[in-house]
XYZ file of C-alpha atoms in Angstrom:
611
model
C 60.276 5.626 7.535
C 58.286 4.266 10.468
C 55.277 2.270 11.078
C 52.980 3.733 13.719
C 50.006 2.164 15.610
C 48.147 4.844 17.463
C 45.202 4.223 19.757
C 42.252 6.662 20.075
C 39.434 6.548 22.520
C 35.653 6.746 21.660
C 35.961 10.517 21.360
C 38.743 9.984 18.848
C 41.281 11.431 21.123
C 44.886 9.897 20.995
C 45.574 7.851 24.229
C 48.593 5.811 23.203
C 51.241 5.043 20.566
C 52.193 1.337 20.633
C 55.969 1.411 20.194
C 56.243 -2.289 21.206
C 53.518 -3.549 18.768
C 54.605 -6.284 16.361
C 52.897 -8.651 13.865
C 51.187 -5.611 12.339
C 49.175 -6.516 9.296
C 46.331 -5.472 7.279
C 44.035 -6.798 4.422
C 42.229 -4.524 1.945
C 39.428 -6.164 -0.071
C 37.884 -4.523 -3.040
C 34.412 -3.266 -2.045
C 34.607 -5.122 1.179
C 35.343 -4.337 4.823
C 39.068 -4.049 5.587
C 40.734 -5.729 8.540
C 43.949 -5.266 10.523
C 45.890 -7.048 13.310
C 48.655 -6.261 15.768
C 50.216 -7.908 18.868
C 51.539 -6.576 22.146
C 53.661 -8.262 24.819
C 51.389 -9.345 27.630
C 53.326 -7.218 30.120
C 53.112 -4.043 28.055
C 51.242 -1.472 30.194
C 49.591 0.006 27.144
C 47.402 -3.065 26.837
C 45.154 -1.065 29.294
C 44.605 1.548 26.522
C 43.599 -1.102 23.914
C 39.918 -1.208 24.910
C 37.241 -2.907 22.844
C 35.981 -0.623 20.094
C 38.747 1.920 20.695
C 40.146 3.170 17.384
C 43.507 2.170 15.838
C 45.253 4.277 13.256
C 47.672 2.320 11.041
C 50.539 3.877 9.142
C 52.806 1.893 6.889
C 56.113 3.530 6.303
C 54.573 7.079 6.351
C 51.741 5.900 4.133
C 48.337 6.150 5.858
C 46.543 2.833 5.637
C 43.380 3.636 7.481
C 41.402 3.817 10.755
C 40.197 0.677 12.390
C 38.581 -0.272 15.699
C 39.413 -3.093 18.061
C 37.035 -5.995 18.173
C 38.183 -9.424 19.542
C 41.369 -9.713 21.585
C 43.089 -13.002 22.179
C 45.497 -13.521 25.043
C 47.996 -16.254 24.807
C 50.236 -17.181 27.791
C 52.719 -20.034 27.654
C 56.349 -20.790 28.355
C 57.348 -19.485 24.922
C 54.723 -16.861 24.257
C 53.176 -14.193 26.418
C 51.250 -11.918 24.166
C 47.898 -10.221 23.427
C 46.744 -10.292 19.796
C 44.163 -7.768 18.655
C 41.865 -8.147 15.709
C 40.525 -4.983 14.126
C 37.883 -3.888 11.589
C 37.811 -0.762 9.533
C 35.674 2.077 10.976
C 33.345 1.610 8.069
C 31.916 -1.017 10.411
C 30.469 1.737 12.635
C 27.623 1.587 10.082
C 26.785 -1.848 11.653
C 26.004 -0.157 14.918
C 22.550 1.072 13.745
C 19.619 -0.854 12.225
C 16.896 -0.422 9.776
C 13.848 -1.380 11.755
C 10.719 -2.638 9.907
C 10.194 -1.965 6.270
C 11.897 0.788 4.108
C 11.245 1.425 0.416
C 12.739 4.052 -1.883
C 11.472 4.552 -5.417
C 12.658 6.997 -8.093
C 15.539 8.358 -6.009
C 19.081 8.890 -7.272
C 21.991 6.875 -6.113
C 23.225 9.787 -4.085
C 19.735 10.280 -2.491
C 19.630 6.571 -1.489
C 23.070 6.728 0.108
C 22.012 9.862 2.022
C 18.855 8.210 3.128
C 20.947 5.388 4.770
C 23.487 7.864 6.309
C 20.561 9.794 7.826
C 19.701 6.651 9.835
C 22.942 6.954 11.872
C 22.220 7.617 15.535
C 25.724 9.237 15.617
C 26.735 11.051 12.452
C 30.116 9.323 11.869
C 29.859 9.308 8.142
C 28.995 11.862 5.501
C 28.329 11.598 1.737
C 31.266 12.414 -0.484
C 31.740 11.994 -4.211
C 29.118 9.945 -6.006
C 29.861 9.262 -9.669
C 26.675 7.498 -10.514
C 23.038 8.493 -11.007
C 20.703 5.534 -11.122
C 16.969 5.242 -10.232
C 16.644 1.748 -8.902
C 14.031 0.770 -6.363
C 15.409 -0.310 -3.038
C 13.542 -2.118 -0.331
C 15.041 -3.071 3.032
C 13.508 -4.717 6.056
C 14.777 -5.374 9.489
C 18.457 -4.847 8.605
C 20.986 -5.417 11.435
C 23.268 -2.551 10.379
C 23.383 0.063 7.629
C 26.530 -1.392 5.909
C 24.850 -4.218 4.069
C 22.112 -2.021 2.730
C 24.749 0.480 1.731
C 26.711 -2.109 -0.096
C 23.533 -3.316 -1.889
C 22.885 0.106 -3.590
C 25.417 -0.375 -6.522
C 24.755 -4.110 -6.806
C 22.479 -3.645 -9.912
C 25.047 -1.573 -11.671
C 26.164 -2.961 -15.047
C 29.546 -1.277 -14.753
C 32.435 -1.374 -12.258
C 32.254 0.706 -9.147
C 34.411 1.254 -6.061
C 33.691 2.332 -2.455
C 36.378 4.677 -1.117
C 36.642 6.532 2.100
C 38.486 9.337 3.916
C 38.955 8.677 7.612
C 41.555 11.403 8.329
C 38.879 14.082 8.880
C 35.666 13.773 10.807
C 32.878 13.135 10.008
C 34.397 10.494 7.863
C 33.596 10.657 4.190
C 32.209 7.841 1.999
C 32.553 7.897 -1.751
C 31.225 5.739 -4.659
C 33.377 6.294 -7.698
C 34.455 4.873 -11.021
C 37.424 2.549 -10.486
C 40.521 2.640 -12.752
C 39.953 0.971 -15.990
C 43.395 1.145 -17.601
C 46.544 -0.583 -16.521
C 48.375 1.654 -14.068
C 50.802 -0.798 -12.418
C 52.925 -3.893 -13.324
C 54.054 -7.214 -11.895
C 56.927 -8.683 -13.862
C 58.761 -11.914 -13.214
C 62.381 -11.114 -12.257
C 61.595 -7.538 -11.159
C 59.070 -7.312 -8.387
C 57.354 -10.672 -8.650
C 58.473 -13.162 -6.035
C 55.911 -15.987 -6.795
C 52.751 -16.460 -8.713
C 49.886 -18.913 -8.742
C 47.138 -19.082 -11.360
C 43.753 -20.647 -10.971
C 41.258 -21.032 -13.836
C 37.783 -22.108 -12.700
C 35.301 -22.883 -15.499
C 32.804 -24.318 -13.021
C 31.468 -20.708 -12.317
C 30.692 -20.115 -16.056
C 26.977 -19.486 -16.412
C 25.799 -17.757 -19.679
C 22.029 -18.030 -19.243
C 20.591 -16.695 -15.962
C 16.992 -17.155 -14.856
C 16.297 -14.412 -12.460
C 13.683 -14.644 -9.617
C 12.953 -12.149 -6.887
C 10.380 -11.612 -4.194
C 7.485 -13.990 -3.659
C 6.795 -17.722 -4.029
C 5.329 -20.176 -6.515
C 3.486 -18.632 -9.390
C 3.657 -15.286 -7.651
C 7.492 -15.079 -7.530
C 8.851 -12.082 -9.285
C 10.633 -12.693 -12.596
C 11.875 -10.526 -15.473
C 9.449 -11.555 -18.197
C 7.474 -8.222 -18.081
C 10.672 -6.234 -18.855
C 12.421 -8.824 -21.062
C 10.042 -9.382 -23.995
C 8.402 -12.339 -22.137
C 11.655 -14.167 -21.659
C 12.455 -15.260 -18.088
C 16.236 -15.253 -18.537
C 19.178 -13.218 -19.767
C 22.001 -14.843 -21.806
C 25.234 -14.252 -23.578
C 25.464 -15.642 -27.151
C 29.223 -15.499 -27.480
C 29.784 -17.301 -24.225
C 27.198 -19.964 -25.288
C 29.051 -20.481 -28.553
C 32.401 -20.783 -26.806
C 31.541 -22.771 -23.666
C 28.204 -24.305 -24.528
C 24.912 -23.440 -22.764
C 25.332 -23.354 -19.010
C 22.069 -22.192 -17.150
C 21.576 -21.075 -13.641
C 18.506 -20.065 -11.605
C 19.488 -17.122 -9.452
C 16.989 -16.097 -6.882
C 17.318 -13.124 -4.555
C 14.105 -12.234 -2.617
C 15.548 -8.753 -1.737
C 14.383 -7.614 -5.311
C 10.836 -6.612 -5.485
C 10.581 -4.952 -8.955
C 11.419 -6.487 -12.382
C 13.783 -3.704 -13.852
C 16.109 -3.788 -10.770
C 16.056 -7.648 -10.765
C 17.003 -7.626 -14.500
C 19.717 -5.071 -14.065
C 21.339 -7.185 -11.344
C 21.076 -10.319 -13.487
C 22.863 -8.658 -16.362
C 25.644 -7.473 -13.995
C 26.104 -11.026 -12.792
C 25.985 -12.370 -16.415
C 28.807 -10.085 -17.360
C 30.936 -11.662 -14.648
C 29.827 -15.266 -14.907
C 29.944 -15.645 -18.762
C 33.745 -16.394 -18.622
C 35.807 -18.562 -16.336
C 37.183 -17.019 -13.270
C 40.925 -16.542 -13.534
C 42.688 -15.716 -10.363
C 46.379 -14.874 -9.847
C 47.847 -15.011 -6.354
C 51.187 -13.289 -6.240
C 53.794 -12.514 -3.823
C 55.599 -9.353 -4.752
C 58.106 -6.905 -3.509
C 56.818 -3.486 -2.734
C 59.561 -1.571 -4.325
C 57.650 1.577 -4.917
C 59.180 3.241 -1.832
C 62.611 2.512 -3.352
C 62.059 3.371 -6.928
C 59.555 6.181 -6.337
C 57.740 5.040 -9.587
C 53.968 4.934 -9.592
C 53.982 1.832 -11.842
C 55.495 -0.118 -9.019
C 52.792 0.872 -6.487
C 50.708 -2.220 -6.137
C 47.519 -1.129 -4.503
C 43.994 -2.642 -4.156
C 41.655 -1.331 -6.911
C 44.311 -0.648 -9.460
C 44.475 -2.512 -12.816
C 47.768 -4.494 -13.042
C 49.467 -6.137 -15.876
C 51.153 -9.407 -15.054
C 53.942 -10.541 -17.237
C 55.253 -14.058 -17.005
C 57.336 -15.955 -19.426
C 55.315 -19.154 -18.860
C 51.796 -17.862 -18.026
C 51.837 -15.074 -20.526
C 50.388 -11.591 -20.041
C 47.299 -11.083 -17.931
C 45.562 -7.810 -17.166
C 43.022 -7.600 -14.252
C 42.106 -5.633 -11.173
C 43.902 -6.121 -7.817
C 40.970 -7.222 -5.717
C 43.029 -7.956 -2.551
C 46.134 -6.366 -1.002
C 47.579 -7.523 2.237
C 50.718 -7.410 4.372
C 51.248 -9.796 7.299
C 54.134 -7.897 8.969
C 54.681 -4.300 7.958
C 57.214 -3.704 10.640
C 59.215 -6.879 10.405
C 58.994 -7.410 6.657
C 57.698 -4.229 5.056
C 58.501 -5.037 1.428
C 56.573 -8.407 1.275
C 53.035 -7.832 -0.174
C 50.493 -10.444 -1.171
C 48.113 -9.666 -4.025
C 45.076 -11.389 -5.526
C 44.327 -10.371 -9.134
C 41.136 -11.593 -10.708
C 38.961 -10.917 -13.706
C 35.904 -11.079 -11.527
C 35.051 -9.201 -8.348
C 32.084 -11.291 -7.537
C 31.159 -14.943 -8.156
C 28.761 -17.581 -6.958
C 30.629 -18.153 -3.729
C 30.517 -14.495 -2.716
C 26.908 -14.239 -3.786
C 26.047 -17.329 -1.793
C 27.967 -15.890 1.224
C 25.953 -12.711 0.811
C 22.713 -14.577 0.804
C 23.762 -16.653 3.826
C 24.749 -13.487 5.541
C 21.266 -12.227 5.097
C 19.482 -15.417 5.838
C 18.724 -14.376 9.426
C 17.193 -11.196 8.221
C 15.265 -12.867 5.405
C 13.727 -15.116 7.939
C 12.162 -12.076 9.506
C 10.715 -10.961 6.082
C 7.014 -11.290 5.679
C 7.062 -12.618 2.090
C 3.216 -12.782 1.950
C 1.062 -15.470 0.458
C -1.501 -16.219 -2.265
C -5.023 -15.258 -1.161
C -8.538 -15.619 -2.491
C -11.248 -13.115 -2.034
C -15.013 -12.957 -2.988
C -17.544 -10.139 -3.054
C -21.310 -10.997 -3.385
C -23.834 -8.445 -4.606
C -27.768 -8.741 -4.840
C -30.031 -5.721 -5.635
C -32.795 -4.347 -7.937
C -31.687 -2.259 -10.912
C -33.106 -0.568 -14.014
C -31.601 1.279 -16.993
C -31.211 4.461 -15.060
C -30.128 2.933 -11.788
C -27.647 0.118 -12.615
C -26.230 -2.312 -10.100
C -22.886 -0.804 -8.819
C -20.284 -3.024 -7.341
C -17.156 -1.351 -5.791
C -14.112 -3.041 -4.495
C -10.726 -1.980 -3.283
C -7.193 -3.305 -4.273
C -4.635 -2.353 -1.620
C -1.069 -1.156 -2.290
C 0.259 -4.271 -0.666
C -0.853 -6.389 -3.616
C 2.186 -7.695 -5.398
C 0.321 -9.613 -8.167
C -3.328 -10.031 -9.278
C -3.680 -13.559 -10.670
C -7.379 -13.560 -11.442
C -10.289 -11.176 -11.188
C -13.505 -12.757 -12.485
C -17.159 -11.662 -12.509
C -20.133 -14.106 -12.490
C -23.656 -12.820 -12.566
C -27.326 -13.576 -13.524
C -30.501 -11.514 -13.778
C -33.803 -12.208 -12.035
C -37.329 -10.749 -11.635
C -37.635 -7.334 -10.035
C -39.005 -7.813 -6.500
C -40.699 -5.709 -3.712
C -41.459 -6.582 -0.118
C -44.647 -4.594 0.882
C -47.622 -2.601 -0.428
C -48.753 0.013 2.202
C -46.910 2.626 4.166
C -47.656 4.720 7.189
C -49.464 8.134 7.061
C -50.255 10.964 9.480
C -53.382 13.297 9.993
C -54.090 16.424 7.960
C -56.666 19.062 7.010
C -57.639 18.540 3.404
C -59.850 21.016 1.325
C -62.180 19.452 -1.152
C -62.283 20.805 -4.663
C -64.614 23.833 -5.023
C -68.117 23.550 -6.433
C -69.796 26.000 -8.766
C -73.110 25.867 -6.977
C -76.582 25.909 -8.874
C -80.212 24.927 -8.509
C -81.157 21.383 -7.774
C -84.505 19.800 -8.092
C -85.294 16.915 -5.826
C -87.141 13.970 -7.241
C -90.984 14.577 -7.305
C -93.313 12.898 -4.833
C -96.693 11.372 -5.803
C -98.703 12.863 -2.830
C -101.017 10.971 -0.425
C -103.204 11.288 2.672
C -101.239 11.108 5.832
C -102.646 10.415 9.268
C -100.971 12.251 12.039
C -100.256 10.451 15.236
C -103.356 10.363 17.594
C -103.768 12.804 20.499
C -105.132 11.654 23.815
C -107.694 14.507 24.130
C -108.423 16.458 27.432
C -109.902 19.458 29.086
C -108.879 23.064 28.524
C -109.816 26.076 30.564
C -110.294 29.439 28.703
C -110.464 32.923 30.266
C -111.975 36.369 29.219
C -112.029 39.688 30.848
C -115.300 41.072 29.296
C -118.096 40.239 26.888
C -120.465 42.762 25.305
C -123.798 41.315 23.917
C -126.115 43.111 21.633
C -129.683 41.702 21.238
C -132.112 42.738 18.544
C -135.914 42.502 19.580
C -139.282 43.625 18.137
C -140.085 46.821 20.139
C -142.372 49.642 19.406
C -141.136 51.993 16.771
C -141.472 54.863 19.029
C -139.273 53.410 21.538
C -135.909 53.648 19.912
C -135.289 53.692 16.151
C -137.895 54.038 13.223
C -140.815 52.178 11.762
C -142.233 49.269 13.681
C -139.057 48.073 14.973
C -137.600 49.679 17.908
C -133.996 49.606 18.630
C -132.897 48.965 22.156
C -129.971 47.454 23.787
C -129.474 45.343 26.835
C -126.391 45.273 28.850
C -125.121 42.037 30.226
C -122.239 41.856 32.545
C -120.393 38.480 32.340
C -117.939 38.133 35.119
C -114.486 36.696 34.475
C -114.599 32.970 33.971
C -113.100 30.119 31.967
C -114.294 27.259 29.860
C -113.296 23.653 30.029
C -113.161 21.988 26.643
C -112.801 18.320 26.360
C -111.056 17.234 23.100
C -111.546 13.492 22.566
C -108.821 11.212 21.118
C -108.625 11.900 17.431
C -106.416 11.992 14.273
C -105.901 14.450 11.520
C -105.850 13.518 7.831
C -103.344 15.555 5.677
C -103.413 15.166 1.950
C -100.001 16.055 0.280
C -100.269 16.466 -3.463
C -97.476 15.389 -5.876
C -94.743 18.111 -5.770
C -91.000 18.844 -6.012
C -88.482 21.074 -4.155
C -85.968 23.483 -5.855
C -82.668 23.958 -3.903
C -80.018 26.645 -4.903
C -76.506 25.628 -3.749
C -73.899 28.470 -3.998
C -70.169 27.791 -4.936
C -68.364 26.381 -1.842
C -65.628 24.125 -0.486
C -65.541 21.505 2.232
C -62.745 21.209 4.876
C -62.066 17.690 6.015
C -59.907 17.060 9.056
C -58.063 13.641 9.116
C -56.814 12.638 12.577
C -53.288 11.113 13.042
C -53.425 7.537 11.964
C -51.342 4.694 10.551
C -51.808 2.142 7.759
C -51.003 -1.367 8.499
C -48.175 -2.876 6.298
C -48.977 -5.887 4.242
C -45.795 -7.953 4.151
C -44.741 -10.228 1.324
C -42.396 -10.676 -1.578
C -43.891 -9.534 -4.932
C -42.098 -10.155 -8.242
C -42.783 -8.724 -11.661
C -43.714 -11.309 -14.254
C -40.984 -10.322 -16.582
C -37.120 -10.099 -16.641
C -34.672 -7.957 -18.648
C -33.511 -9.191 -21.965
C -30.050 -7.583 -22.011
C -27.507 -5.804 -19.862
C -24.671 -3.389 -20.285
C -21.497 -4.048 -18.126
C -18.828 -1.373 -17.480
C -15.562 -1.704 -15.559
C -13.967 1.574 -14.530
C -15.889 3.116 -17.385
C -14.767 0.507 -19.918
C -17.593 -1.343 -21.574
C -17.274 -5.159 -21.791
C -18.516 -6.694 -25.011
C -21.046 -8.885 -23.254
C -24.769 -8.307 -23.303
C -26.140 -11.659 -22.060
C -28.418 -11.801 -18.974
C -26.060 -14.122 -17.205
C -22.432 -15.057 -17.357
C -19.655 -17.074 -15.489
C -16.063 -16.223 -14.836
C -15.822 -13.198 -17.077
C -12.207 -11.939 -17.014
C -12.191 -8.340 -15.794
C -8.379 -7.697 -15.830
C -8.286 -6.410 -19.464
C -10.837 -3.708 -18.586
C -9.588 -2.499 -15.241
C -7.961 0.909 -15.013
C -4.130 0.610 -15.396
C -1.040 2.825 -15.041
C 1.432 3.658 -17.753
C 3.250 0.369 -17.408
C 0.019 -1.698 -17.787
C -0.216 -2.573 -14.150
C -3.650 -2.631 -12.569
C -4.191 0.486 -10.423
C -4.331 -0.008 -6.713
C -7.287 1.621 -5.005
C -10.969 1.719 -5.763
C -12.596 0.089 -8.801
C -16.203 0.118 -9.927
C -18.383 -2.398 -11.871
C -21.873 -1.346 -13.196
C -24.504 -3.692 -14.606
C -27.420 -1.929 -16.246
C -30.449 -4.062 -17.393
C -32.650 -2.793 -20.110
C -35.740 -3.103 -17.924
C -36.650 -3.483 -14.274
C -34.804 -6.475 -12.811
C -32.656 -7.937 -10.112
C -28.885 -8.457 -10.405
C -27.173 -11.342 -8.490
C -23.323 -11.051 -8.864
C -20.077 -12.421 -7.433
C -16.567 -11.043 -7.841
C -13.730 -13.695 -7.353
C -10.106 -12.473 -6.945
C -6.867 -14.435 -6.603
C -3.898 -12.331 -5.650
C -0.518 -12.347 -3.953
C -0.257 -9.861 -1.049
C 2.612 -8.779 1.195
C 2.210 -9.240 4.904
C 2.937 -5.628 5.623
C 0.789 -2.997 7.182
C 0.715 -0.232 9.687
C -0.203 -2.175 12.809
C -0.873 -5.548 14.488
C -4.405 -5.112 15.731
């Protein structure tokens, strides 16, 4: 049986076996990071192969302990000691090499899916998912985590049953498992057989049987469990209270942002804190290699029975297993056995470990918002007020409506118009008689008179005279004719100034108008606007108010601080929907609505940018 310390480089290739190593030790802690140590002489040339973050494989008497990596080294040189001491951490710490930058939230994913989510964030795929014995659907939220290990360890924290992280580092990629630990006694420590010494500590100071749980937020907006715990802000154990008296504790962890997960974690802590912490620290002889019996194999995670004549019998889990010198004193093993795997000190350490990250958290703050609305409305066209509730809202403390009605108002009378051709309505035509006139004498306008010259081409004159009968004709009268030749001439006629008198008797006129239309052309033009505020002389007498389609039993024409939360649309858990909401106020007559929405809420300081 030999103990081997083997050095591997970053590519996991063996580069040295440390034959001269001494002071080889390791410490395995239940569900925590393991550590190891070894020392080399200062003049050992293989110190050159022990580079920071190189891997160290530790084997204890042919039993594979695990794979570690070198972190700090300490060189001591003096007259009595010339050595280099190396501190190592388990390769599970490679999950510390990556970060979760900004905000990450997983909802309704299984335990296995959440583990895979974190493993997918590795820049180098050192670890793969192995056996996962649990299926839970808790919500997880991480922000600016320096490493993936702490988020990984937080996944089973809300479990109300024991769990154990195990790993296989003998094949690559390395495998991470989350399994049910042993629940029955499988090994034994007995005085006079394999027990060397024993120390027992009972600490009742960590008994707390009523836990008030608080999570994300601050003040009145800090998350509690009342919504999922029948309105009670705490969980308690009646049997513990009866035995030890009431011991209350306010437990706050701002990593939790939903009530069911917060309550589950509080119950898990209550299960541990309801009884005193009993710790046994024992030095024992590792005789399993000699007897070959499994009951003598004292290993971290197993449930051991301790039998002592003075202290009695105690059964609990081995939560720490360590050896200080597996090469010089291989049979000496130190054990810590406790009925609790977590207590206030470890919880406090965990919180302190995260304090630096929590300082980066944007917890958010209580805010007040106000929306004003003013517009005309009637029964068919109600006032509609819309508002948006973002997903970042953690809590809505108040959402109130105040409103009043007023007279309908307008602001002008005339509007602009353009030119057009307009046809008049057609007429049927007909006869129309004008009004009759009485008649009268009318004097025309006077003329100035003047001379006028006439002209003629020929005049023939016949003159009858008494001539003898026998001349021409019969009886005593004779008929003769004379011929006069009148040369062409003209006459000058002088018309003096004069007037004409016209007498118009009383009369009427008949006019026959046929069927016809008239076309009227209007040129382009504008109408001047008459400005002013004009109000009706009446106001509505009642209104109907609806929120997201839900009618509020309020019909008054004014109201102050009307609580809208009972009428807002909600999800299956009774939480107000995030997104758009609508309020309508319909008056029973023409009117004007003046309204204000007042909101008090707690919002996270998270978003997509920083503009």
